[in-house]
Short mmCIF file of C-alpha atoms in Angstrom, two decimals:
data_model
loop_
_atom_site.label_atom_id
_atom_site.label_comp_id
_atom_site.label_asym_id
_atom_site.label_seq_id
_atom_site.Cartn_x
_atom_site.Cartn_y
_atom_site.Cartn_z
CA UNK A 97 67.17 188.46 12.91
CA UNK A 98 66.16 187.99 16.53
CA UNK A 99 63.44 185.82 17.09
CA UNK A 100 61.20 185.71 20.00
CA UNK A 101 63.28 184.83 22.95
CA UNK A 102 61.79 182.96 26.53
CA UNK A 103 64.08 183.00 29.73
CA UNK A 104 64.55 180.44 31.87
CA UNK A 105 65.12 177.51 29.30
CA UNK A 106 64.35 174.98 32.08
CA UNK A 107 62.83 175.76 35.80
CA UNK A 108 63.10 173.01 38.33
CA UNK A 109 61.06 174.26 41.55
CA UNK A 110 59.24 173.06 44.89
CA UNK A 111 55.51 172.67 44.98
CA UNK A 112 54.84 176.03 46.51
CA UNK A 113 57.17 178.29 45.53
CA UNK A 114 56.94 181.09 43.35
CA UNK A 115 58.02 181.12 39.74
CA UNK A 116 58.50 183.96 37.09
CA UNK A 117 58.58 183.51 33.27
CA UNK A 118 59.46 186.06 31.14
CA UNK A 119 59.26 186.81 27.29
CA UNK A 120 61.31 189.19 25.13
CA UNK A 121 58.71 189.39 21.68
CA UNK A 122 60.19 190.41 18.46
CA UNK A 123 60.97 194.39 18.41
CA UNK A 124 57.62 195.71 16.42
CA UNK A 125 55.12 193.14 17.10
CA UNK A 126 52.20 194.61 19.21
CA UNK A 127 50.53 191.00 19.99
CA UNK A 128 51.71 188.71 22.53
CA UNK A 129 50.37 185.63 24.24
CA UNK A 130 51.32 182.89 26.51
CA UNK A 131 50.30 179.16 25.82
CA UNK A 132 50.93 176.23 28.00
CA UNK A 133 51.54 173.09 26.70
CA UNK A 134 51.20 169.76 28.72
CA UNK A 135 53.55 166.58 27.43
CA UNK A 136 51.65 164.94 24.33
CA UNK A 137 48.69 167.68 24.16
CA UNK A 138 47.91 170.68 22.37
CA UNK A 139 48.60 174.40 23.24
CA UNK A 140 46.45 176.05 25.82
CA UNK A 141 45.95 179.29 25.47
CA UNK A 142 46.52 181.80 28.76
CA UNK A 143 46.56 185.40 28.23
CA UNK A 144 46.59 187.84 25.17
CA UNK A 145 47.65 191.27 25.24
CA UNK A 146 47.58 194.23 22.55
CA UNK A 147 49.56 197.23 22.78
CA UNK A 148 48.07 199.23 25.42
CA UNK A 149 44.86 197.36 25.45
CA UNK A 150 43.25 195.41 28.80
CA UNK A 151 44.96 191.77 27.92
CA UNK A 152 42.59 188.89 27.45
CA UNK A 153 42.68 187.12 30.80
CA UNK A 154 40.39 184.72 29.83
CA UNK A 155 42.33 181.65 29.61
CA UNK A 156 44.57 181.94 33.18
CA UNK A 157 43.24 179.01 34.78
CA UNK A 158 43.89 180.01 38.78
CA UNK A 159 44.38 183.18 40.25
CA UNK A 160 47.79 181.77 41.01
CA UNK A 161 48.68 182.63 37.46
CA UNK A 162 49.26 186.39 36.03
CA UNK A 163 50.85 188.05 33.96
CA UNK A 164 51.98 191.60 32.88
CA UNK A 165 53.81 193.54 29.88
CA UNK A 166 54.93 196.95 29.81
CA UNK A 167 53.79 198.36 26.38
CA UNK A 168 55.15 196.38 23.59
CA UNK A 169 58.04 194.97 25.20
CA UNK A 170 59.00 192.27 27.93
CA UNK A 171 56.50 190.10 29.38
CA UNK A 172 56.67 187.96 32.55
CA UNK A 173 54.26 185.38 33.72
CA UNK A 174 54.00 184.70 37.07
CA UNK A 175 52.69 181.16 38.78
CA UNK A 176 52.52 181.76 42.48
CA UNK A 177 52.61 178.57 44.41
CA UNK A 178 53.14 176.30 42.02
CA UNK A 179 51.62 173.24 42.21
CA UNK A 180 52.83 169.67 40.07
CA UNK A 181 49.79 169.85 37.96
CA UNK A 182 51.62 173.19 36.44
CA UNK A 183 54.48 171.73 35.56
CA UNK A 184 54.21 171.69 31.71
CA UNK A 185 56.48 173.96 28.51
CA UNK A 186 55.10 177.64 28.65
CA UNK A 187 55.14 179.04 25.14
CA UNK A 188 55.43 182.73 24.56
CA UNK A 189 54.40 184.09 20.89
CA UNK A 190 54.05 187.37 18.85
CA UNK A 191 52.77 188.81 16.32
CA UNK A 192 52.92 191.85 14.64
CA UNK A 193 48.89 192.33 14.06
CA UNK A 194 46.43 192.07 16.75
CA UNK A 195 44.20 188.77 16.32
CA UNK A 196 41.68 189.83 14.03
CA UNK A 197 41.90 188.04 10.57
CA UNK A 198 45.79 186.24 9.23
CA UNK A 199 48.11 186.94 12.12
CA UNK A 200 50.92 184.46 12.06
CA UNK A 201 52.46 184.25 15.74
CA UNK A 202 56.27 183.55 16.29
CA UNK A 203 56.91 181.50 18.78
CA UNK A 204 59.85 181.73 21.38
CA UNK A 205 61.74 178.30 22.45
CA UNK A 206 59.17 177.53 25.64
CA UNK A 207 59.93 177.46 29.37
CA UNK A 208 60.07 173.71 30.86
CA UNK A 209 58.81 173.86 33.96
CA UNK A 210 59.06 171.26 36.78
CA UNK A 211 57.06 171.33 39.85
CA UNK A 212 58.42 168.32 42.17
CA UNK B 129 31.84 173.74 23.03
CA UNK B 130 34.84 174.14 20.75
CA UNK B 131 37.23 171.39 19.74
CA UNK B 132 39.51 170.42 17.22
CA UNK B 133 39.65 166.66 16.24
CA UNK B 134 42.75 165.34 14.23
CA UNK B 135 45.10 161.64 15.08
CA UNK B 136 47.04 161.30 17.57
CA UNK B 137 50.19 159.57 15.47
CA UNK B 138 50.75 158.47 11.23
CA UNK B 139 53.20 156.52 10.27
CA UNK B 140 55.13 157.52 6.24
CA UNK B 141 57.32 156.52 4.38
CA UNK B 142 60.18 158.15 3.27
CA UNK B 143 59.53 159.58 -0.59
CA UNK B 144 55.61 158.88 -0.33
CA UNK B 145 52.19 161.51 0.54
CA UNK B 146 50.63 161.57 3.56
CA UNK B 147 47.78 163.50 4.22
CA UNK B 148 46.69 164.89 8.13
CA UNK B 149 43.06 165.73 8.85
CA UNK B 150 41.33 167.93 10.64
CA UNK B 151 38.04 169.08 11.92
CA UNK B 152 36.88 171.65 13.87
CA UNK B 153 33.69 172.83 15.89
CA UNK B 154 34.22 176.52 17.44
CA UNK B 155 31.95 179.41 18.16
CA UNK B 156 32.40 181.36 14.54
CA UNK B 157 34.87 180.51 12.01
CA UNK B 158 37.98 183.09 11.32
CA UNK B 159 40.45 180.54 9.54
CA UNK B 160 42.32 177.91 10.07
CA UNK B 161 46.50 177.26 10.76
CA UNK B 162 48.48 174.58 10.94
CA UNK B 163 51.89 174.86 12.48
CA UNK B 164 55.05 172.32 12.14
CA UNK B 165 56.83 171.34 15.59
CA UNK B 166 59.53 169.78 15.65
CA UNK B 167 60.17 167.72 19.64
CA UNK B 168 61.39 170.40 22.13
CA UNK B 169 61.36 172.79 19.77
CA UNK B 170 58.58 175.90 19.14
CA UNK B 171 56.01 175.64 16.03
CA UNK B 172 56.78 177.26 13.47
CA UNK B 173 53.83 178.25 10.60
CA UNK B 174 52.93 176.56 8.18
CA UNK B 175 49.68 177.35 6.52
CA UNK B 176 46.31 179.80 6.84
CA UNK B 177 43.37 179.16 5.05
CA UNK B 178 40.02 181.22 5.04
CA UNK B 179 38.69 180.46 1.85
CA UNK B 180 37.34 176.78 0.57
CA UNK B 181 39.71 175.42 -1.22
CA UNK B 182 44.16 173.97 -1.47
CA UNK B 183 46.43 176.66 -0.84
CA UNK B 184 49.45 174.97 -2.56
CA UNK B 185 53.08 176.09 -0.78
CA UNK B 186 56.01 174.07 -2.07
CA UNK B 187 55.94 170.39 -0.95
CA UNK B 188 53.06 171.26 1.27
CA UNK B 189 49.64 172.19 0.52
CA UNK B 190 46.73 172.77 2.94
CA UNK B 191 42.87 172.31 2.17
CA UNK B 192 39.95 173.82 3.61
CA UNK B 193 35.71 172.90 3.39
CA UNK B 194 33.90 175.50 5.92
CA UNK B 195 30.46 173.51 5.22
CA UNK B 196 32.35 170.57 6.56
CA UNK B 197 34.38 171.95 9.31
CA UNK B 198 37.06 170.14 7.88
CA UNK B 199 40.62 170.45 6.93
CA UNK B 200 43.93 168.36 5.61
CA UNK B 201 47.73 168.98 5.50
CA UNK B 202 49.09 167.06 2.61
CA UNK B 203 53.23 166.27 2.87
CA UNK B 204 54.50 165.63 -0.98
CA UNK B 205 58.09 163.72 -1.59
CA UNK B 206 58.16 162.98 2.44
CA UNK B 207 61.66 163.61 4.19
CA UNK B 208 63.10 162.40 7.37
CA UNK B 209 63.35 165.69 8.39
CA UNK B 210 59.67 166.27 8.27
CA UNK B 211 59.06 164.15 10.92
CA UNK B 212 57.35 166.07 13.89
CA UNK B 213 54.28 167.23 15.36
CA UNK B 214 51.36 168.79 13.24
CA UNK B 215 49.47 171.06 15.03
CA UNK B 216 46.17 172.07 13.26
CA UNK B 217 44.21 175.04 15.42
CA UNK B 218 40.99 177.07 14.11
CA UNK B 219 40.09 181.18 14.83
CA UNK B 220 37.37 181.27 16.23
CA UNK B 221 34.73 184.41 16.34
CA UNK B 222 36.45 186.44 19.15
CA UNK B 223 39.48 185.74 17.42
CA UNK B 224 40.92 183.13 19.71
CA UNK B 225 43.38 180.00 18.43
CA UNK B 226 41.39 176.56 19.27
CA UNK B 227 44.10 174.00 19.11
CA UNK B 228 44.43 170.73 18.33
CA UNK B 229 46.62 168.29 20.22
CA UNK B 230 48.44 167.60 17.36
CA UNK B 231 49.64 164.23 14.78
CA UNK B 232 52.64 162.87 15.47
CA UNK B 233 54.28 162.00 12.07
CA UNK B 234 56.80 159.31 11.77
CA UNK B 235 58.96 158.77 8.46
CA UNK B 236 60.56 155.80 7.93
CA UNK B 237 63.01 155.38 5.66
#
């Protein structure tokens, strides 16, 4: 079945420029989020949303970053002028419980983003 | 604040156990994952536990001690193909992954 699927694969930009990320979840699964991952370290987390509930913004570490989903479908994360310290793999993930208790999240094949 | 400890990089040979620990400090305690991923590739799930005590899945088996904050990934009859990234992360109270940077784990034939 389909899995979670992340568009571009790879993103080569300018410092400065504006990039957009976007996520397709799996069909069903009300949770999404958005990690980023730096070479060699751990996921970060970035921004949670529910269904139809405020999203978790908690984690966006700039106002250059945001993010929005319609419903329970595609998301996109924006990074508006990017900077090389955000060049890292941006990990989309859903699940098909919100985040209370067990909730196994599927993750989609990551964004690599370079910022020369 | 909240972090999760576990090595950087282990080193198994092919056929033998290795075991990956973990501990964890966060702001309330809602269970604890570990996820397998593989280089340039997504993690994939692995294990939850909640409850002290070895969940048993196959070749793997994950433990958990609350008291202790503490918690291991054991890899039975290691394969090449096992070789990856073990990423351990913890719930925390508002229901928010804490994640470790993960063990590298080479097998060696």
């Amino acid at each position: 079945g389909a899995g979670v699927s992340q568009s571009p694969s790879n993103k080569v930009t300018e410092k400065g420029k504006d990039v957009e990320l976007r996520c397709d979840p799996i069909s069903g699964h009300t949770a999404l989020y958005w990690y980023r991952q730096r070479l060699g370290q751990g996921l970060e987390f970035l921004i949670y949303f529910q269904g139809n509930s405020a999203p978790d913004k908690s984690g966006l570490p700039s106002d250059r970053f945001s993010a929005e989903r319609t419903g329970e479908s595609v998301s996109t994360l924006t990074i508006q002028r990017t900077q090389q310290e955000d060049s890292a793999v941006y990990l989309c993930a859903s699940s098909p419980t919100d985040r209370g208790g067990y909730n196994e999240q599927f993750f989609g094949p990551g964004t690599r983003l370079t910022v020369l | 604040g909240q972090n999760i400890d576990q090595p950087t990089e282990m080193t198994a040979t092919e056929g033998a156990i290795v075991q990956i620990n973990c501990t964890y400090q966060t702001s309330g305690f809602n269970g604890l994952f570990w996820y397998q991923q593989h280089a340039g590739e997504a993690p994939t799930f692995l294990s939850y536990n909640v409850l002290d005590g070895l969940e048993e899945k196959g070749r793997f088996s994950s433990f958990l001690s609350r008291s202790k904050g503490y918690s291991y990934l054991l890899l039975k009859e290691l394969q090449m193909k096992d070789s990856a990234s073990y990423l351990c992360a913890a719930l925390d109270s508002n229901y928010q992954l804490i994640w470790g940077a993960g063990t590298k784990l080479i097998i060696k034939p």
